[in-house]
PDB file of C-alpha atoms in Angstrom:
ATOM      1  CA  UNK A   1      70.280  99.738-201.840  1.00 56.00           C
ATOM      2  CA  UNK A   2      67.724 101.849-200.728  1.00 58.00           C
ATOM      3  CA  UNK A   3      67.846 105.597-200.550  1.00 66.00           C
ATOM      4  CA  UNK A   4      70.625 105.186-202.648  1.00 71.00           C
ATOM      5  CA  UNK A   5      70.478 106.174-206.305  1.00 71.00           C
ATOM      6  CA  UNK A   6      73.382 105.877-209.004  1.00 68.00           C
ATOM      7  CA  UNK A   7      74.009 108.148-212.157  1.00 64.00           C
ATOM      8  CA  UNK A   8      76.275 106.555-214.588  1.00 59.00           C
ATOM      9  CA  UNK A   9      78.474 108.754-217.012  1.00 57.00           C
ATOM     10  CA  UNK A  10      79.607 107.952-220.306  1.00 53.00           C
ATOM     11  CA  UNK A  11      83.387 107.386-220.602  1.00 51.00           C
ATOM     12  CA  UNK A  12      83.924 110.748-222.862  1.00 48.00           C
ATOM     13  CA  UNK A  13      82.842 112.431-219.654  1.00 49.00           C
ATOM     14  CA  UNK A  14      83.597 114.738-217.813  1.00 48.00           C
ATOM     15  CA  UNK A  15      84.593 117.147-220.606  1.00 54.00           C
ATOM     16  CA  UNK A  16      85.381 120.731-219.529  1.00 61.00           C
ATOM     17  CA  UNK A  17      82.295 122.897-218.718  1.00 64.00           C
ATOM     18  CA  UNK A  18      83.786 125.822-220.304  1.00 59.00           C
ATOM     19  CA  UNK A  19      82.943 123.865-223.698  1.00 67.00           C
ATOM     20  CA  UNK A  20      79.305 123.230-223.099  1.00 70.00           C
ATOM     21  CA  UNK A  21      77.119 125.142-225.424  1.00 75.00           C
ATOM     22  CA  UNK A  22      74.122 127.164-224.071  1.00 76.00           C
ATOM     23  CA  UNK A  23      71.787 124.374-224.540  1.00 82.00           C
ATOM     24  CA  UNK A  24      74.054 121.734-222.691  1.00 77.00           C
ATOM     25  CA  UNK A  25      74.579 124.264-219.940  1.00 74.00           C
ATOM     26  CA  UNK A  26      71.009 124.868-219.501  1.00 79.00           C
ATOM     27  CA  UNK A  27      70.481 121.011-219.130  1.00 82.00           C
ATOM     28  CA  UNK A  28      73.097 120.631-216.855  1.00 77.00           C
ATOM     29  CA  UNK A  29      71.694 123.110-214.392  1.00 78.00           C
ATOM     30  CA  UNK A  30      68.556 121.595-214.581  1.00 82.00           C
ATOM     31  CA  UNK A  31      69.542 117.991-213.820  1.00 80.00           C
ATOM     32  CA  UNK A  32      71.517 119.278-210.805  1.00 78.00           C
ATOM     33  CA  UNK A  33      68.550 121.199-209.710  1.00 80.00           C
ATOM     34  CA  UNK A  34      66.589 117.813-209.704  1.00 81.00           C
ATOM     35  CA  UNK A  35      69.307 116.333-207.814  1.00 77.00           C
ATOM     36  CA  UNK A  36      69.712 118.911-204.916  1.00 76.00           C
ATOM     37  CA  UNK A  37      65.762 118.585-204.677  1.00 78.00           C
ATOM     38  CA  UNK A  38      65.785 114.810-204.015  1.00 79.00           C
ATOM     39  CA  UNK A  39      68.759 114.437-202.272  1.00 78.00           C
ATOM     40  CA  UNK A  40      70.850 115.357-198.930  1.00 79.00           C
ATOM     41  CA  UNK A  41      74.174 114.528-200.250  1.00 80.00           C
ATOM     42  CA  UNK A  42      75.494 114.021-203.928  1.00 80.00           C
ATOM     43  CA  UNK A  43      78.466 112.238-204.477  1.00 83.00           C
ATOM     44  CA  UNK A  44      80.410 112.713-207.714  1.00 80.00           C
ATOM     45  CA  UNK A  45      82.925 110.334-208.327  1.00 82.00           C
ATOM     46  CA  UNK A  46      85.011 111.665-211.329  1.00 79.00           C
ATOM     47  CA  UNK A  47      87.500 110.294-213.518  1.00 70.00           C
ATOM     48  CA  UNK A  48      91.048 109.887-212.411  1.00 72.00           C
ATOM     49  CA  UNK A  49      93.655 112.580-213.453  1.00 71.00           C
ATOM     50  CA  UNK A  50      93.827 116.203-213.576  1.00 67.00           C
ATOM     51  CA  UNK A  51      91.398 116.976-216.773  1.00 67.00           C
ATOM     52  CA  UNK A  52      89.524 120.542-216.502  1.00 59.00           C
ATOM     53  CA  UNK A  53      86.342 118.866-216.565  1.00 66.00           C
ATOM     54  CA  UNK A  54      87.344 117.045-213.135  1.00 76.00           C
ATOM     55  CA  UNK A  55      88.965 120.235-211.317  1.00 80.00           C
ATOM     56  CA  UNK A  56      86.065 122.401-212.314  1.00 76.00           C
ATOM     57  CA  UNK A  57      83.905 119.750-210.865  1.00 76.00           C
ATOM     58  CA  UNK A  58      85.945 119.498-207.339  1.00 82.00           C
ATOM     59  CA  UNK A  59      86.296 123.162-207.134  1.00 80.00           C
ATOM     60  CA  UNK A  60      82.773 123.836-207.092  1.00 80.00           C
ATOM     61  CA  UNK A  61      82.094 120.779-204.499  1.00 82.00           C
ATOM     62  CA  UNK A  62      81.421 121.463-200.788  1.00 82.00           C
ATOM     63  CA  UNK A  63      83.870 118.584-199.608  1.00 85.00           C
ATOM     64  CA  UNK A  64      86.805 117.198-201.946  1.00 89.00           C
ATOM     65  CA  UNK A  65      87.860 113.665-201.156  1.00 92.00           C
ATOM     66  CA  UNK A  66      91.123 112.792-202.897  1.00 94.00           C
ATOM     67  CA  UNK A  67      91.561 108.860-202.998  1.00 95.00           C
ATOM     68  CA  UNK A  68      95.132 107.710-203.263  1.00 97.00           C
ATOM     69  CA  UNK A  69      97.001 104.353-202.819  1.00 96.00           C
ATOM     70  CA  UNK A  70     100.721 103.651-201.401  1.00 97.00           C
ATOM     71  CA  UNK A  71     101.834 103.257-205.212  1.00 97.00           C
ATOM     72  CA  UNK A  72     104.594 106.307-205.717  1.00 96.00           C
ATOM     73  CA  UNK A  73     102.821 107.445-208.853  1.00 95.00           C
ATOM     74  CA  UNK A  74      99.468 107.873-206.957  1.00 95.00           C
ATOM     75  CA  UNK A  75     101.068 109.740-204.464  1.00 96.00           C
ATOM     76  CA  UNK A  76     102.578 112.134-206.770  1.00 94.00           C
ATOM     77  CA  UNK A  77      99.324 112.728-208.918  1.00 93.00           C
ATOM     78  CA  UNK A  78      97.433 112.932-205.150  1.00 94.00           C
ATOM     79  CA  UNK A  79      99.875 115.758-204.177  1.00 94.00           C
ATOM     80  CA  UNK A  80      99.306 117.120-207.828  1.00 92.00           C
ATOM     81  CA  UNK A  81      95.675 117.438-207.585  1.00 91.00           C
ATOM     82  CA  UNK A  82      96.003 118.890-203.636  1.00 92.00           C
ATOM     83  CA  UNK A  83      98.400 121.693-205.361  1.00 91.00           C
ATOM     84  CA  UNK A  84      95.954 122.544-208.154  1.00 89.00           C
ATOM     85  CA  UNK A  85      92.906 122.699-206.004  1.00 88.00           C
ATOM     86  CA  UNK A  86      94.774 125.049-203.431  1.00 87.00           C
ATOM     87  CA  UNK A  87      96.610 127.375-205.955  1.00 84.00           C
ATOM     88  CA  UNK A  88      94.274 127.652-209.151  1.00 79.00           C
ATOM     89  CA  UNK A  89      91.039 127.377-207.505  1.00 76.00           C
ATOM     90  CA  UNK A  90      91.346 128.058-203.887  1.00 76.00           C
ATOM     91  CA  UNK A  91      89.813 125.195-202.584  1.00 76.00           C
ATOM     92  CA  UNK A  92      90.642 124.911-198.894  1.00 65.00           C
ATOM     93  CA  UNK A  93      88.546 122.040-197.615  1.00 72.00           C
ATOM     94  CA  UNK A  94      90.263 118.715-198.628  1.00 89.00           C
ATOM     95  CA  UNK A  95      90.078 115.334-197.452  1.00 93.00           C
ATOM     96  CA  UNK A  96      92.653 112.496-198.043  1.00 96.00           C
ATOM     97  CA  UNK A  97      91.746 108.573-198.156  1.00 97.00           C
ATOM     98  CA  UNK A  98      94.673 105.969-198.351  1.00 98.00           C
ATOM     99  CA  UNK A  99      92.954 103.094-200.198  1.00 96.00           C
ATOM    100  CA  UNK A 100      94.910  99.428-200.482  1.00 96.00           C
ATOM    101  CA  UNK A 101      97.041 100.028-197.938  1.00 97.00           C
ATOM    102  CA  UNK A 102      99.040  96.722-196.492  1.00 96.00           C
ATOM    103  CA  UNK A 103      98.381  97.765-192.853  1.00 96.00           C
ATOM    104  CA  UNK A 104      97.772 100.850-190.513  1.00 95.00           C
ATOM    105  CA  UNK A 105     101.495 101.645-190.812  1.00 97.00           C
ATOM    106  CA  UNK A 106     101.640 101.968-194.305  1.00 98.00           C
ATOM    107  CA  UNK A 107      98.348 103.941-194.422  1.00 97.00           C
ATOM    108  CA  UNK A 108      99.564 106.498-192.139  1.00 96.00           C
ATOM    109  CA  UNK A 109     102.746 106.804-193.850  1.00 97.00           C
ATOM    110  CA  UNK A 110     101.235 107.973-196.995  1.00 97.00           C
ATOM    111  CA  UNK A 111      98.740 110.181-195.421  1.00 96.00           C
ATOM    112  CA  UNK A 112     100.965 111.638-193.321  1.00 96.00           C
ATOM    113  CA  UNK A 113     103.773 112.636-196.198  1.00 96.00           C
ATOM    114  CA  UNK A 114     100.738 114.281-198.129  1.00 95.00           C
ATOM    115  CA  UNK A 115      99.638 116.074-195.419  1.00 94.00           C
ATOM    116  CA  UNK A 116     103.033 117.570-194.069  1.00 93.00           C
ATOM    117  CA  UNK A 117     104.093 118.521-197.706  1.00 93.00           C
ATOM    118  CA  UNK A 118     100.749 120.384-198.397  1.00 91.00           C
ATOM    119  CA  UNK A 119     100.853 122.048-194.937  1.00 89.00           C
ATOM    120  CA  UNK A 120     104.731 123.150-195.683  1.00 89.00           C
ATOM    121  CA  UNK A 121     104.907 124.252-199.284  1.00 89.00           C
ATOM    122  CA  UNK A 122     100.687 125.120-199.835  1.00 87.00           C
ATOM    123  CA  UNK A 123      99.758 126.377-196.718  1.00 75.00           C
ATOM    124  CA  UNK A 124      96.825 123.976-197.096  1.00 75.00           C
ATOM    125  CA  UNK A 125      95.233 122.031-194.555  1.00 77.00           C
ATOM    126  CA  UNK A 126      94.879 118.419-195.846  1.00 90.00           C
ATOM    127  CA  UNK A 127      92.940 116.242-193.747  1.00 91.00           C
ATOM    128  CA  UNK A 128      93.557 112.669-193.234  1.00 94.00           C
ATOM    129  CA  UNK A 129      90.486 110.662-193.356  1.00 94.00           C
ATOM    130  CA  UNK A 130      92.239 107.009-192.685  1.00 95.00           C
ATOM    131  CA  UNK A 131      92.873 104.284-194.756  1.00 97.00           C
ATOM    132  CA  UNK A 132      91.032 101.261-196.377  1.00 97.00           C
ATOM    133  CA  UNK A 133      93.035  98.190-196.175  1.00 96.00           C
ATOM    134  CA  UNK A 134      93.989  95.898-198.954  1.00 95.00           C
ATOM    135  CA  UNK A 135      91.390  92.837-199.343  1.00 93.00           C
ATOM    136  CA  UNK A 136      91.104  89.882-201.902  1.00 91.00           C
ATOM    137  CA  UNK A 137      87.737  89.808-201.403  1.00 91.00           C
ATOM    138  CA  UNK A 138      87.139  93.564-202.692  1.00 92.00           C
ATOM    139  CA  UNK A 139      88.628  92.263-205.996  1.00 89.00           C
ATOM    140  CA  UNK A 140      86.648  89.071-205.917  1.00 91.00           C
ATOM    141  CA  UNK A 141      83.811  91.526-205.712  1.00 92.00           C
ATOM    142  CA  UNK A 142      84.336  93.400-208.550  1.00 88.00           C
ATOM    143  CA  UNK A 143      84.826  90.388-210.812  1.00 91.00           C
ATOM    144  CA  UNK A 144      81.535  89.345-209.627  1.00 92.00           C
ATOM    145  CA  UNK A 145      79.933  92.524-209.962  1.00 91.00           C
ATOM    146  CA  UNK A 146      78.690  92.993-206.475  1.00 91.00           C
ATOM    147  CA  UNK A 147      79.338  95.700-204.001  1.00 89.00           C
ATOM    148  CA  UNK A 148      82.082  94.408-201.423  1.00 91.00           C
ATOM    149  CA  UNK A 149      80.157  96.071-198.830  1.00 91.00           C
ATOM    150  CA  UNK A 150      77.148  93.800-199.149  1.00 91.00           C
ATOM    151  CA  UNK A 151      78.995  90.947-200.293  1.00 91.00           C
ATOM    152  CA  UNK A 152      81.424  91.029-197.700  1.00 92.00           C
ATOM    153  CA  UNK A 153      79.916  92.627-194.672  1.00 93.00           C
ATOM    154  CA  UNK A 154      82.601  91.493-192.219  1.00 92.00           C
ATOM    155  CA  UNK A 155      85.519  92.265-194.446  1.00 93.00           C
ATOM    156  CA  UNK A 156      88.295  94.822-192.995  1.00 94.00           C
ATOM    157  CA  UNK A 157      87.691  96.616-196.035  1.00 95.00           C
ATOM    158  CA  UNK A 158      83.937  96.988-195.442  1.00 95.00           C
ATOM    159  CA  UNK A 159      84.457  97.938-191.603  1.00 95.00           C
ATOM    160  CA  UNK A 160      86.563 100.853-192.758  1.00 96.00           C
ATOM    161  CA  UNK A 161      84.774 102.354-195.141  1.00 94.00           C
ATOM    162  CA  UNK A 162      81.502 102.045-193.041  1.00 94.00           C
ATOM    163  CA  UNK A 163      84.001 104.260-190.362  1.00 95.00           C
ATOM    164  CA  UNK A 164      85.077 106.449-192.682  1.00 94.00           C
ATOM    165  CA  UNK A 165      81.548 107.113-193.990  1.00 91.00           C
ATOM    166  CA  UNK A 166      80.162 107.879-190.148  1.00 91.00           C
ATOM    167  CA  UNK A 167      83.360 110.253-189.975  1.00 90.00           C
ATOM    168  CA  UNK A 168      82.348 112.361-193.312  1.00 87.00           C
ATOM    169  CA  UNK A 169      78.582 112.259-192.041  1.00 84.00           C
ATOM    170  CA  UNK A 170      79.524 113.577-188.715  1.00 82.00           C
ATOM    171  CA  UNK A 171      81.931 116.348-190.086  1.00 71.00           C
ATOM    172  CA  UNK A 172      79.139 117.313-192.927  1.00 61.00           C
ATOM    173  CA  UNK A 173      76.081 117.742-190.161  1.00 56.00           C
ATOM    174  CA  UNK A 174      78.180 120.178-188.296  1.00 53.00           C
ATOM    175  CA  UNK A 175      79.835 122.150-191.238  1.00 54.00           C
ATOM    176  CA  UNK A 176      78.433 125.312-192.652  1.00 48.00           C
ATOM    177  CA  UNK A 177      78.022 125.211-196.281  1.00 53.00           C
ATOM    178  CA  UNK A 178      80.719 126.898-198.312  1.00 51.00           C
ATOM    179  CA  UNK A 179      79.040 130.033-200.228  1.00 51.00           C
ATOM    180  CA  UNK A 180      76.135 129.506-202.389  1.00 56.00           C
ATOM    181  CA  UNK A 181      76.370 125.836-202.368  1.00 70.00           C
ATOM    182  CA  UNK A 182      77.142 123.486-205.365  1.00 72.00           C
ATOM    183  CA  UNK A 183      74.511 124.463-207.677  1.00 73.00           C
ATOM    184  CA  UNK A 184      75.237 128.160-206.957  1.00 76.00           C
ATOM    185  CA  UNK A 185      79.026 127.893-207.529  1.00 74.00           C
ATOM    186  CA  UNK A 186      78.116 126.224-210.717  1.00 73.00           C
ATOM    187  CA  UNK A 187      75.640 128.743-212.231  1.00 75.00           C
ATOM    188  CA  UNK A 188      78.410 131.252-211.153  1.00 76.00           C
ATOM    189  CA  UNK A 189      80.861 129.546-213.090  1.00 69.00           C
ATOM    190  CA  UNK A 190      78.679 128.906-216.319  1.00 71.00           C
ATOM    191  CA  UNK A 191      77.531 132.722-215.957  1.00 65.00           C
ATOM    192  CA  UNK A 192      81.347 133.657-215.804  1.00 57.00           C
ATOM    193  CA  UNK A 193      82.319 131.676-218.659  1.00 51.00           C
ATOM    194  CA  UNK A 194      79.130 132.601-220.718  1.00 52.00           C
ATOM    195  CA  UNK A 195      80.227 136.333-220.476  1.00 48.00           C
ATOM    196  CA  UNK A 196      83.521 135.754-221.454  1.00 50.00           C
ATOM    197  CA  UNK A 197      82.498 133.777-224.535  1.00 48.00           C
ATOM    198  CA  UNK A 198      80.471 136.902-225.356  1.00 47.00           C
ATOM    199  CA  UNK A 199      83.456 139.494-224.945  1.00 46.00           C
ATOM    200  CA  UNK A 200      85.694 137.236-227.034  1.00 47.00           C
ATOM    201  CA  UNK A 201      83.357 137.263-229.808  1.00 43.00           C
ATOM    202  CA  UNK A 202      82.596 141.199-229.609  1.00 45.00           C
ATOM    203  CA  UNK A 203      86.752 141.529-229.861  1.00 47.00           C
ATOM    204  CA  UNK A 204      86.855 139.203-232.618  1.00 45.00           C
ATOM    205  CA  UNK A 205      84.172 141.538-234.401  1.00 48.00           C
ATOM    206  CA  UNK A 206      85.877 144.385-233.670  1.00 51.00           C
ATOM    207  CA  UNK A 207      89.321 143.022-235.216  1.00 53.00           C
TER     208      UNK A 207
END
């Protein structure tokens, strides 16, 4: 698609940024510097789960989008992610998207449940972006290795994704960038980790 570039990562990634050596850290910073110079928006599709590599990336982002399905296990995992980002990383800007909802009622039920629990127990302002309806044409597009938005432009799932995309772009254009930006927060994180590593080595040598 014109104007959109995809960067595929190895299945073993993301590893914890704290485990990168100096060469790996410098290469990562250099690569993201190039991306920031050529892109207005960088979307990082992280792996599922709560690995440190995932939460580190999310904590550095300007906007975090947690995708959840109506499955109870997915709902529990989504809340756990919001809780981790809120309490351990101080991440206040989290949006929620319900995927594969049977209908509007189910989409609202799932999103409202997580939003209300987050406000009550975490004092966290999770923003519900909406839902994407379950559509068999999406699964068919995956089997055919085609983006369903291009293969099925009239599908309800496609219309929902386009609507959510317009909403997010509108919110992004009016939002003040958080702190030093993604790259600045990455530099700060890696610099802090490197300083901690030197301190650990010094303490070991003293012993």
